mmCIF file of C-alpha atoms in Angstrom:
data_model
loop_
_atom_site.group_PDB
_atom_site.id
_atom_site.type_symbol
_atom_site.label_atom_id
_atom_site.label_comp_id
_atom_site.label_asym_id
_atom_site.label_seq_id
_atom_site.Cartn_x
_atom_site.Cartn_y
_atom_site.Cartn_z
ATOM 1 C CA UNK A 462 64.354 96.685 94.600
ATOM 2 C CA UNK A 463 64.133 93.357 92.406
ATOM 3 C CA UNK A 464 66.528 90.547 92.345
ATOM 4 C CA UNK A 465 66.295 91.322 88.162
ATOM 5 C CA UNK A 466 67.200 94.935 88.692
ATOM 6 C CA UNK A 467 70.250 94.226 91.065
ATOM 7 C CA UNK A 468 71.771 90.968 88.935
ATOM 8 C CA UNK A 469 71.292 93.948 86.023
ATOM 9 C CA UNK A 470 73.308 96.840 88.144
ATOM 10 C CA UNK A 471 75.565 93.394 88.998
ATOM 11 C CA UNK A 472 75.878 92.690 85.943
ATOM 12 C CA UNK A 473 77.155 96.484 84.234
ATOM 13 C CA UNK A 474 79.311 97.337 87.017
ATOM 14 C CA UNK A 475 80.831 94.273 87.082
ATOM 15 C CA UNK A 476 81.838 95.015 82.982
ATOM 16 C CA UNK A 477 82.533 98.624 83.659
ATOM 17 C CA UNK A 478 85.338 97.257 86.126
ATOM 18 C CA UNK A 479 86.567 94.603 83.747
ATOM 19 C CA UNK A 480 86.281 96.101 80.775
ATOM 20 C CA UNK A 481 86.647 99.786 81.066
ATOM 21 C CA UNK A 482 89.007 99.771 84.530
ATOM 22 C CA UNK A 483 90.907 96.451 84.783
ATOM 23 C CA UNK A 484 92.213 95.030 81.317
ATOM 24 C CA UNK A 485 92.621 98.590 80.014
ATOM 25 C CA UNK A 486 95.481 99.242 83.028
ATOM 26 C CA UNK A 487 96.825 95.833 83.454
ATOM 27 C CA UNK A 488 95.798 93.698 80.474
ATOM 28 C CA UNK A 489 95.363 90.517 82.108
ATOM 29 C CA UNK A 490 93.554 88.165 79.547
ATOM 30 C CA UNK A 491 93.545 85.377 82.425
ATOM 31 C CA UNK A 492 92.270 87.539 85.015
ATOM 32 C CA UNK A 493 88.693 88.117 82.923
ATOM 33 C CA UNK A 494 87.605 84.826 83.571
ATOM 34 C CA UNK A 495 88.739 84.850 87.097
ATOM 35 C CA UNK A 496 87.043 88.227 88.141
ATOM 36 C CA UNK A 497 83.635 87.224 86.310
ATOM 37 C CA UNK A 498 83.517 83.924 87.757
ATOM 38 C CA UNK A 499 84.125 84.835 91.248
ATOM 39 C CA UNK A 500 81.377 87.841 90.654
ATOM 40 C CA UNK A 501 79.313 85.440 89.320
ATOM 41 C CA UNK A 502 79.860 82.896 92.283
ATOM 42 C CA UNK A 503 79.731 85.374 94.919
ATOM 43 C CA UNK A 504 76.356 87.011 93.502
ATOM 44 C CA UNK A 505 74.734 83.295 93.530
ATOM 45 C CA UNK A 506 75.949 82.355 96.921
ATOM 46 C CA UNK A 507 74.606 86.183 97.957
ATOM 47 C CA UNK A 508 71.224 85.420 96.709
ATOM 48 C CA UNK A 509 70.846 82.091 98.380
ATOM 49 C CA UNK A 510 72.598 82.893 101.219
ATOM 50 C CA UNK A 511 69.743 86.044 101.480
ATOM 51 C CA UNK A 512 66.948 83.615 100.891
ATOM 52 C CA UNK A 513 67.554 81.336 103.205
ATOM 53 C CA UNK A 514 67.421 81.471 106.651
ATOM 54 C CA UNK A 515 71.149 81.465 108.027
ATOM 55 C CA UNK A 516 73.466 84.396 109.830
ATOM 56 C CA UNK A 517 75.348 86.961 108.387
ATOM 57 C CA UNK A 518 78.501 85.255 109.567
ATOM 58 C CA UNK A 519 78.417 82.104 107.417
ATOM 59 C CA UNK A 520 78.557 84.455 104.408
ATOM 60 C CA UNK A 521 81.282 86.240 105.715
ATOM 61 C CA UNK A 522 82.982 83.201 106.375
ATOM 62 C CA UNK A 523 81.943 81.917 103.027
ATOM 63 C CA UNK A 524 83.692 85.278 101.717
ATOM 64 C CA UNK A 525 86.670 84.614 103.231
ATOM 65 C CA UNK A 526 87.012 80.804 102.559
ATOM 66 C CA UNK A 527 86.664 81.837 98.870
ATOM 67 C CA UNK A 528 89.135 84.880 98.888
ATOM 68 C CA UNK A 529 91.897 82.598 100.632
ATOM 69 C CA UNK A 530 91.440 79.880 97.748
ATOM 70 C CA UNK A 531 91.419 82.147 95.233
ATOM 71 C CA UNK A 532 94.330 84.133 96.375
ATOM 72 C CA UNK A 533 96.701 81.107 97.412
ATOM 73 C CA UNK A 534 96.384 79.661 93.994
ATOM 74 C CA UNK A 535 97.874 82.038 91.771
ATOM 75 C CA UNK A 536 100.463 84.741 92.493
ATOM 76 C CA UNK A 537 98.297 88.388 92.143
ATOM 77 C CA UNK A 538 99.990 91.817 92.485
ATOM 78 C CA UNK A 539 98.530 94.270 94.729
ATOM 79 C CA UNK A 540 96.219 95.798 92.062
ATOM 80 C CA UNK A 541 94.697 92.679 90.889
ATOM 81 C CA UNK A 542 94.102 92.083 94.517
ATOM 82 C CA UNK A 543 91.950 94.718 95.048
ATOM 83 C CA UNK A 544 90.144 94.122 91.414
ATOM 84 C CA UNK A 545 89.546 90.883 92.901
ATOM 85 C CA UNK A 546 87.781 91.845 95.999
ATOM 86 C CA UNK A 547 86.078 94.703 93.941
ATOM 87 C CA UNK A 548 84.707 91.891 91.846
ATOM 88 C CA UNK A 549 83.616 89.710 95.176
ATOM 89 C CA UNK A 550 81.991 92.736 96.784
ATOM 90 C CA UNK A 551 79.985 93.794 93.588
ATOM 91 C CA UNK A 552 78.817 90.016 93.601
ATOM 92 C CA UNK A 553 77.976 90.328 97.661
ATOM 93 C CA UNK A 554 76.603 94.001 97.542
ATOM 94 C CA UNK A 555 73.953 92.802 94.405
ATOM 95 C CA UNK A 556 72.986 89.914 95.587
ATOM 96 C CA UNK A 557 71.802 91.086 99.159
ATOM 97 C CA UNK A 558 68.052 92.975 98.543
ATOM 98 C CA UNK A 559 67.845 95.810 100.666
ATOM 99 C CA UNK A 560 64.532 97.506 100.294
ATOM 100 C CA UNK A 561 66.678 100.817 98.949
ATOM 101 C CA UNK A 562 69.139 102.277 96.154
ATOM 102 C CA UNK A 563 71.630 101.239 98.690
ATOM 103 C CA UNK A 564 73.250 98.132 96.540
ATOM 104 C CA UNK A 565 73.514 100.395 93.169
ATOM 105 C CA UNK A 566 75.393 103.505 95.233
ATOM 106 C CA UNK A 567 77.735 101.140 96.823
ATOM 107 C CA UNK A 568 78.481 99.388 93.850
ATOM 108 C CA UNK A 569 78.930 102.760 92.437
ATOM 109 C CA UNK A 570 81.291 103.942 95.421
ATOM 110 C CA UNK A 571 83.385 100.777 94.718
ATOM 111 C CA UNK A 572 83.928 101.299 90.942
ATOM 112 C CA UNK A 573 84.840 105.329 91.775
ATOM 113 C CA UNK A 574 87.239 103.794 94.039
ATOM 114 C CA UNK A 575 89.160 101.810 91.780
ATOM 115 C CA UNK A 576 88.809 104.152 89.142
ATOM 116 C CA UNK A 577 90.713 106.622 91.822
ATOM 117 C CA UNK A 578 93.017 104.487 93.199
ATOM 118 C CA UNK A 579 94.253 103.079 90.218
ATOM 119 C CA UNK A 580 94.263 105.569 87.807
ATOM 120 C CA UNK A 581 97.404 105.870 85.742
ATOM 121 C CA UNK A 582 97.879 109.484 86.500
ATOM 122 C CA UNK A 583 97.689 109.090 90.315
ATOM 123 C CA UNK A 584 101.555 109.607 91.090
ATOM 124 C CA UNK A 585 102.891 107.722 87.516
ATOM 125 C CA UNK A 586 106.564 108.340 88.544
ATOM 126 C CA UNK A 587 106.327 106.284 91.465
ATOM 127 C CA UNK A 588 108.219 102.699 90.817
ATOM 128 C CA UNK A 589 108.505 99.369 93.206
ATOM 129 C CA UNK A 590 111.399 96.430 91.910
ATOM 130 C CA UNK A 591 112.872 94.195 93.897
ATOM 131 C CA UNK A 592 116.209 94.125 92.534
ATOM 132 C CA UNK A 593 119.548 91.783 92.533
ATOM 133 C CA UNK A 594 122.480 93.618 92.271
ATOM 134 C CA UNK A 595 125.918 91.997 90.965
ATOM 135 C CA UNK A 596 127.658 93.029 94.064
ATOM 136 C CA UNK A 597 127.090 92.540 97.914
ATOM 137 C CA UNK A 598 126.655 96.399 99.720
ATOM 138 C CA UNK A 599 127.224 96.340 103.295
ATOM 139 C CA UNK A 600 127.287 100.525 103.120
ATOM 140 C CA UNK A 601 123.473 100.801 102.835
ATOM 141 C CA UNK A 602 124.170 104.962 102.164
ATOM 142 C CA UNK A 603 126.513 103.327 98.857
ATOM 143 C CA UNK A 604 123.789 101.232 98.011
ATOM 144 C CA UNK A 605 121.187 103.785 97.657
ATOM 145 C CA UNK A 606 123.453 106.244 95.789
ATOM 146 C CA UNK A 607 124.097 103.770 93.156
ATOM 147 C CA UNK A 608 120.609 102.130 92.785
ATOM 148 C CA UNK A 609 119.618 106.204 92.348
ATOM 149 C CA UNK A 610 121.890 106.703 89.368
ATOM 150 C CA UNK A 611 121.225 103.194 87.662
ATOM 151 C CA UNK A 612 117.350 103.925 87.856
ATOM 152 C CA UNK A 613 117.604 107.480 87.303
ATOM 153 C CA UNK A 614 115.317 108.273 90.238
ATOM 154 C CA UNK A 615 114.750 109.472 93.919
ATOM 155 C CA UNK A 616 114.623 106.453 96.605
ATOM 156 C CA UNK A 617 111.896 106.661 98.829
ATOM 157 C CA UNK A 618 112.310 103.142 100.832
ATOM 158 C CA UNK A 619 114.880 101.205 100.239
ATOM 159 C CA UNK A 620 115.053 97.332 101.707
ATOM 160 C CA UNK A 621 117.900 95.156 101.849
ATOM 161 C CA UNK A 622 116.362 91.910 101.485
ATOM 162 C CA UNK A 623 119.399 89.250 100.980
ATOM 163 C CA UNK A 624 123.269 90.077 101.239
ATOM 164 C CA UNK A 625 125.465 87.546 99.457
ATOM 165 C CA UNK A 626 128.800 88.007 100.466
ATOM 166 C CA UNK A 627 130.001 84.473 98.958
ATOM 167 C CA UNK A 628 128.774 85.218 95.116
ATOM 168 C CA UNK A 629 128.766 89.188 95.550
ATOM 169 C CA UNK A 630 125.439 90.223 95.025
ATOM 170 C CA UNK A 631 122.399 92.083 97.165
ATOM 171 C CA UNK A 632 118.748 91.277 96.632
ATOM 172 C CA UNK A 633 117.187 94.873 97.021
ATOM 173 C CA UNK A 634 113.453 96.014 97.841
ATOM 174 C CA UNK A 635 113.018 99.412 96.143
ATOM 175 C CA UNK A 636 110.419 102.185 95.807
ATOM 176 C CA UNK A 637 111.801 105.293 94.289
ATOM 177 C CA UNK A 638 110.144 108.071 91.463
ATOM 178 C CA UNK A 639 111.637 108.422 88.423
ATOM 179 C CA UNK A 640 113.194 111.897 87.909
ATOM 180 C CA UNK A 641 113.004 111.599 84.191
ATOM 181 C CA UNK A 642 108.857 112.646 84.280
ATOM 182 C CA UNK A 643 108.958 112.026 80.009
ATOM 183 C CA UNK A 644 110.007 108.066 81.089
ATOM 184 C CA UNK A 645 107.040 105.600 80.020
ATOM 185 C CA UNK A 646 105.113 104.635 83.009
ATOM 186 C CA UNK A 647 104.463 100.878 84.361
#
């Protein structure tokens, strides 16, 4: 396949997952730039990488290095995380030239996985806040009554992160559904 035809499947699934997955869901204005300039970066570095002749392992490592920058300057949540490394493997995936349709159907496979896995209908009652609480619970079985009727939902893991005996208050890790399925969704 040519390098023009794989910067162009680059290229649209890179703005299908920006455009059409990512800012839809999250609305991240900051996080465009980011995820195009990383695809961007990682699509150049692919293509010389590919032409020239060094192992598999320093892109990796290159892959990595990059990730760890990127990721230790700027607090992401879990979903932006895995738009992120969506965005680096799109960049990786068209810029190696396999002598196949292989890059397009994996590029494919990785926007029909974060279509999937982020999809606002896949389980929208479910809920994760880490929570402090105006009063220190020692009776974890009290604690999970009451965080169940102030957030009118179900725990399903509840984490006791910080007890403050001294100014009376809990810091609290919570994932619960919300029993009210009408509620707006986050």
């Amino acid at each position: 396949m040519s390098d023009g035809l794989l910067v162009l499947f680059d290229a649209i699934a890179v703005l299908i997952m920006v455009f059409c997955l990512y800012f839809p869901r999250h609305g991240r204005k900051e996080m465009i730039v980011a995820l195009f300039a990383i695809n961007i970066g990682v699509l150049g570095v692919s293509f010389t990488l590919a032409d020239a002749a060094v192992s598999a392992g320093l892109g990796l490592g290159l892959f990595g290095v990059l990730s760890i920058i990127r990721l230790r300057s700027s607090e992401l949540g879990q979903q932006e995380i895995a738009y992120y490394f969506c965005s680096l493997a799109l960049g990786l995936v068209g810029g190696v030239n396999v002598d196949s349709w292989i890059s397009p159907i994996l590029m494919g496979a990785i926007l029909i996985a974060i279509f999937i896995g982020d999809h606002p209908k896949l389980f929208p009652e479910s809920r994760h806040q880490i929570m402090r609480i105006d009063k220190a619970y020692t009776d974890e079985q009290q604690l999970r009554t009451d965080l169940e009727e102030m957030l009118n939902g179900t725990i399903r893991r509840l984490q006791v992160k910080r007890v403050d005996l001294v100014n009376n208050s809990c810091v609290v890790d919570v994932r619960f559904t919300i029993n009210d399925s009408s509620s707006d969704s986050n």
